[in-house]
Amino acid sequence: MKILIIQQKMIGDVLTSSILFEALRNKYPESELHYLIYPHTAPVVENNPFIDKIIEYDPGTGKDPVKFLKFLNSIRQESYTAVIDIYSKISSGIIAKYSGASIRLGFQKKYTRPFYTQTFIYKEKPETKAGLAIENRMQLLEAFDQEFPRELKPKIYISSEEKEIFRKKLIEQGVKLEHPLIMCGVLGSSSMKTYPENYMASLLDKLIKEKPKAQILFNYLPTQKKEAKNIYKQCNSYTRSQIFFDIYESSLKGFILNCANCDLYFGNEGGAANIMKALNKPTFSIHSPQIKKNYWAIYEDGKYNKSVHLEDFLSTKIEKAPNNLDLKPKYFSKEFLKFIQHNLKKPTKLGFE
């Protein structure tokens, strides 16, 4: 078989959907597997041994009729047996339909149903610790065979040589790798997904008070530098001395390799947390109240991977989306410090190299 998997948009989505390649390769070792993604997300699937070809789709292509038609023709010429459209939007549905594949799989939506030969309904409750983001993707493989696993862990594949280059780079920038190094997602991908600045600063102060030799790197978008600096300024002077604010990798690949040299992740839930999980690192994530926790809280055991959500501390369900201000640090600071103590005692795992 020759199979195309489509996953446009965010880094975390592209990384999570990559589990389908491992499952398909194990089941059909002679198959040819291609992945259609946005160019900026490619580093999270580079060197993945289960992917035969990465097709980079520029978001602007769909806005230009001539370029889009040329792209559609290139997809049709591949003569795919099957197309699995995880994205399942009109743009990706058109690509799936035009491919001419006899098997076209996607998620059930009124406006995309005509594009597929079979659709699947999103699950509402997870059946395993993998979480809904994993389980929903894996269920699409039921169209081929019922014996696929229900869950697999996303993995990022980096070489020990790449990791060592960035290890030396961090040391040259003043980081003492004999002491703990923490990647902190100080900001989410949007204001709605961002924990309040003053709350984040107070948690960083607590972290450094608990582990005075710990060192911190900040993760944020280039456009968020001002907001990140505001959080830095709100920390106490000793905490600021442990934050390497000027160590920042603008490329996704560079960020991944910095993560590979960190001991754990703490901060807003998002792509950075997913990257650290895929590198087999401990993570403590803070979910936005507006986002359902059971979707992206993947492979959580309460010790190695843990997250918090406002609903964890309410006696009733959230009816209306509240502000992040409602999730006060005092609600989970003890759990957070317990997580830090537990995961900075043991040697760091080296990830999937």
Short mmCIF file of N, CA, C and O in Angstrom, two decimals, residues 175-183 207-208 211-217 242 244 261-264 340 343-346 348:
data_model
loop_
_atom_site.label_atom_id
_atom_site.label_comp_id
_atom_site.label_asym_id
_atom_site.label_seq_id
_atom_site.Cartn_x
_atom_site.Cartn_y
_atom_site.Cartn_z
N VAL A 175 25.60 27.82 31.15
CA VAL A 175 24.77 26.83 31.85
C VAL A 175 25.67 25.76 32.48
O VAL A 175 26.60 25.27 31.84
N LYS A 176 25.38 25.43 33.72
CA LYS A 176 26.12 24.36 34.42
C LYS A 176 25.27 23.09 34.40
O LYS A 176 24.34 22.95 35.18
N LEU A 177 25.58 22.21 33.48
CA LEU A 177 24.73 21.05 33.27
C LEU A 177 24.86 19.99 34.37
O LEU A 177 24.14 18.99 34.35
N GLU A 178 25.76 20.22 35.33
CA GLU A 178 25.78 19.33 36.50
C GLU A 178 24.63 19.65 37.45
O GLU A 178 24.32 18.89 38.36
N HIS A 179 24.00 20.83 37.23
CA HIS A 179 22.82 21.22 38.00
C HIS A 179 21.57 21.09 37.13
O HIS A 179 21.67 21.08 35.89
N PRO A 180 20.38 20.98 37.74
CA PRO A 180 19.15 20.80 36.96
C PRO A 180 18.91 21.95 35.98
O PRO A 180 19.17 23.11 36.29
N LEU A 181 18.43 21.59 34.79
CA LEU A 181 18.06 22.58 33.77
C LEU A 181 16.61 22.36 33.38
O LEU A 181 16.23 21.25 32.99
N ILE A 182 15.81 23.40 33.51
CA ILE A 182 14.37 23.30 33.31
C ILE A 182 13.93 24.17 32.14
O ILE A 182 14.32 25.34 32.04
N MET A 183 13.13 23.59 31.26
CA MET A 183 12.51 24.38 30.18
C MET A 183 11.16 24.86 30.67
O MET A 183 10.31 24.04 31.06
N LEU A 207 9.75 27.49 42.72
CA LEU A 207 10.61 26.44 42.15
C LEU A 207 12.06 26.64 42.57
O LEU A 207 12.73 25.71 43.03
N ILE A 208 12.56 27.86 42.40
CA ILE A 208 13.96 28.14 42.72
C ILE A 208 14.21 28.11 44.23
O ILE A 208 15.29 27.70 44.68
N LYS A 211 14.57 24.42 44.76
CA LYS A 211 15.79 23.90 44.13
C LYS A 211 16.69 25.08 43.74
O LYS A 211 16.71 25.51 42.58
N PRO A 212 17.44 25.63 44.70
CA PRO A 212 18.22 26.86 44.47
C PRO A 212 19.25 26.77 43.34
O PRO A 212 19.62 27.79 42.77
N LYS A 213 19.71 25.56 43.03
CA LYS A 213 20.72 25.42 41.97
C LYS A 213 20.11 25.16 40.60
O LYS A 213 20.83 25.05 39.60
N ALA A 214 18.80 25.05 40.56
CA ALA A 214 18.13 24.81 39.28
C ALA A 214 18.30 26.02 38.36
O ALA A 214 18.34 27.16 38.81
N GLN A 215 18.40 25.73 37.07
CA GLN A 215 18.53 26.78 36.05
C GLN A 215 17.34 26.69 35.10
O GLN A 215 16.81 25.61 34.86
N ILE A 216 16.94 27.85 34.56
CA ILE A 216 15.71 27.90 33.78
C ILE A 216 15.93 28.54 32.41
O ILE A 216 16.59 29.58 32.30
N LEU A 217 15.37 27.90 31.39
CA LEU A 217 15.30 28.48 30.06
C LEU A 217 13.85 28.83 29.78
O LEU A 217 12.94 28.09 30.19
N GLN A 242 18.92 32.85 38.10
CA GLN A 242 18.92 31.45 37.66
C GLN A 242 18.21 31.27 36.31
O GLN A 242 18.14 30.16 35.80
N PHE A 244 18.19 31.98 32.36
CA PHE A 244 19.04 32.37 31.23
C PHE A 244 18.15 32.94 30.13
O PHE A 244 17.85 32.27 29.15
N ASN A 261 18.50 18.56 26.21
CA ASN A 261 19.50 18.72 27.26
C ASN A 261 18.90 19.20 28.59
O ASN A 261 19.65 19.41 29.55
N CYS A 262 17.58 19.39 28.61
CA CYS A 262 16.91 19.79 29.85
C CYS A 262 16.47 18.57 30.65
O CYS A 262 16.36 17.46 30.13
N ASP A 263 16.19 18.79 31.92
CA ASP A 263 15.78 17.70 32.81
C ASP A 263 14.28 17.55 32.91
O ASP A 263 13.78 16.45 33.15
N LEU A 264 13.54 18.64 32.75
CA LEU A 264 12.08 18.55 32.79
C LEU A 264 11.45 19.81 32.20
O LEU A 264 12.12 20.81 31.97
N ILE A 340 8.52 18.51 41.35
CA ILE A 340 9.89 18.96 41.18
C ILE A 340 10.84 18.09 42.00
O ILE A 340 11.88 17.62 41.49
N ASN A 343 11.13 14.45 40.44
CA ASN A 343 11.74 14.28 39.12
C ASN A 343 13.14 14.88 38.98
O ASN A 343 13.80 14.63 37.97
N LEU A 344 13.59 15.62 39.97
CA LEU A 344 14.96 16.12 39.91
C LEU A 344 15.89 15.32 40.83
O LEU A 344 17.04 15.70 41.04
N LYS A 345 15.41 14.19 41.31
CA LYS A 345 16.24 13.29 42.13
C LYS A 345 16.96 12.27 41.25
O LYS A 345 18.07 11.86 41.50
N LYS A 346 16.25 11.86 40.17
CA LYS A 346 16.72 10.75 39.36
C LYS A 346 17.53 11.24 38.17
O LYS A 346 17.33 12.36 37.69
N THR A 348 18.46 11.93 34.38
CA THR A 348 17.58 12.24 33.26
C THR A 348 17.70 11.16 32.19
O THR A 348 18.79 10.72 31.83
#
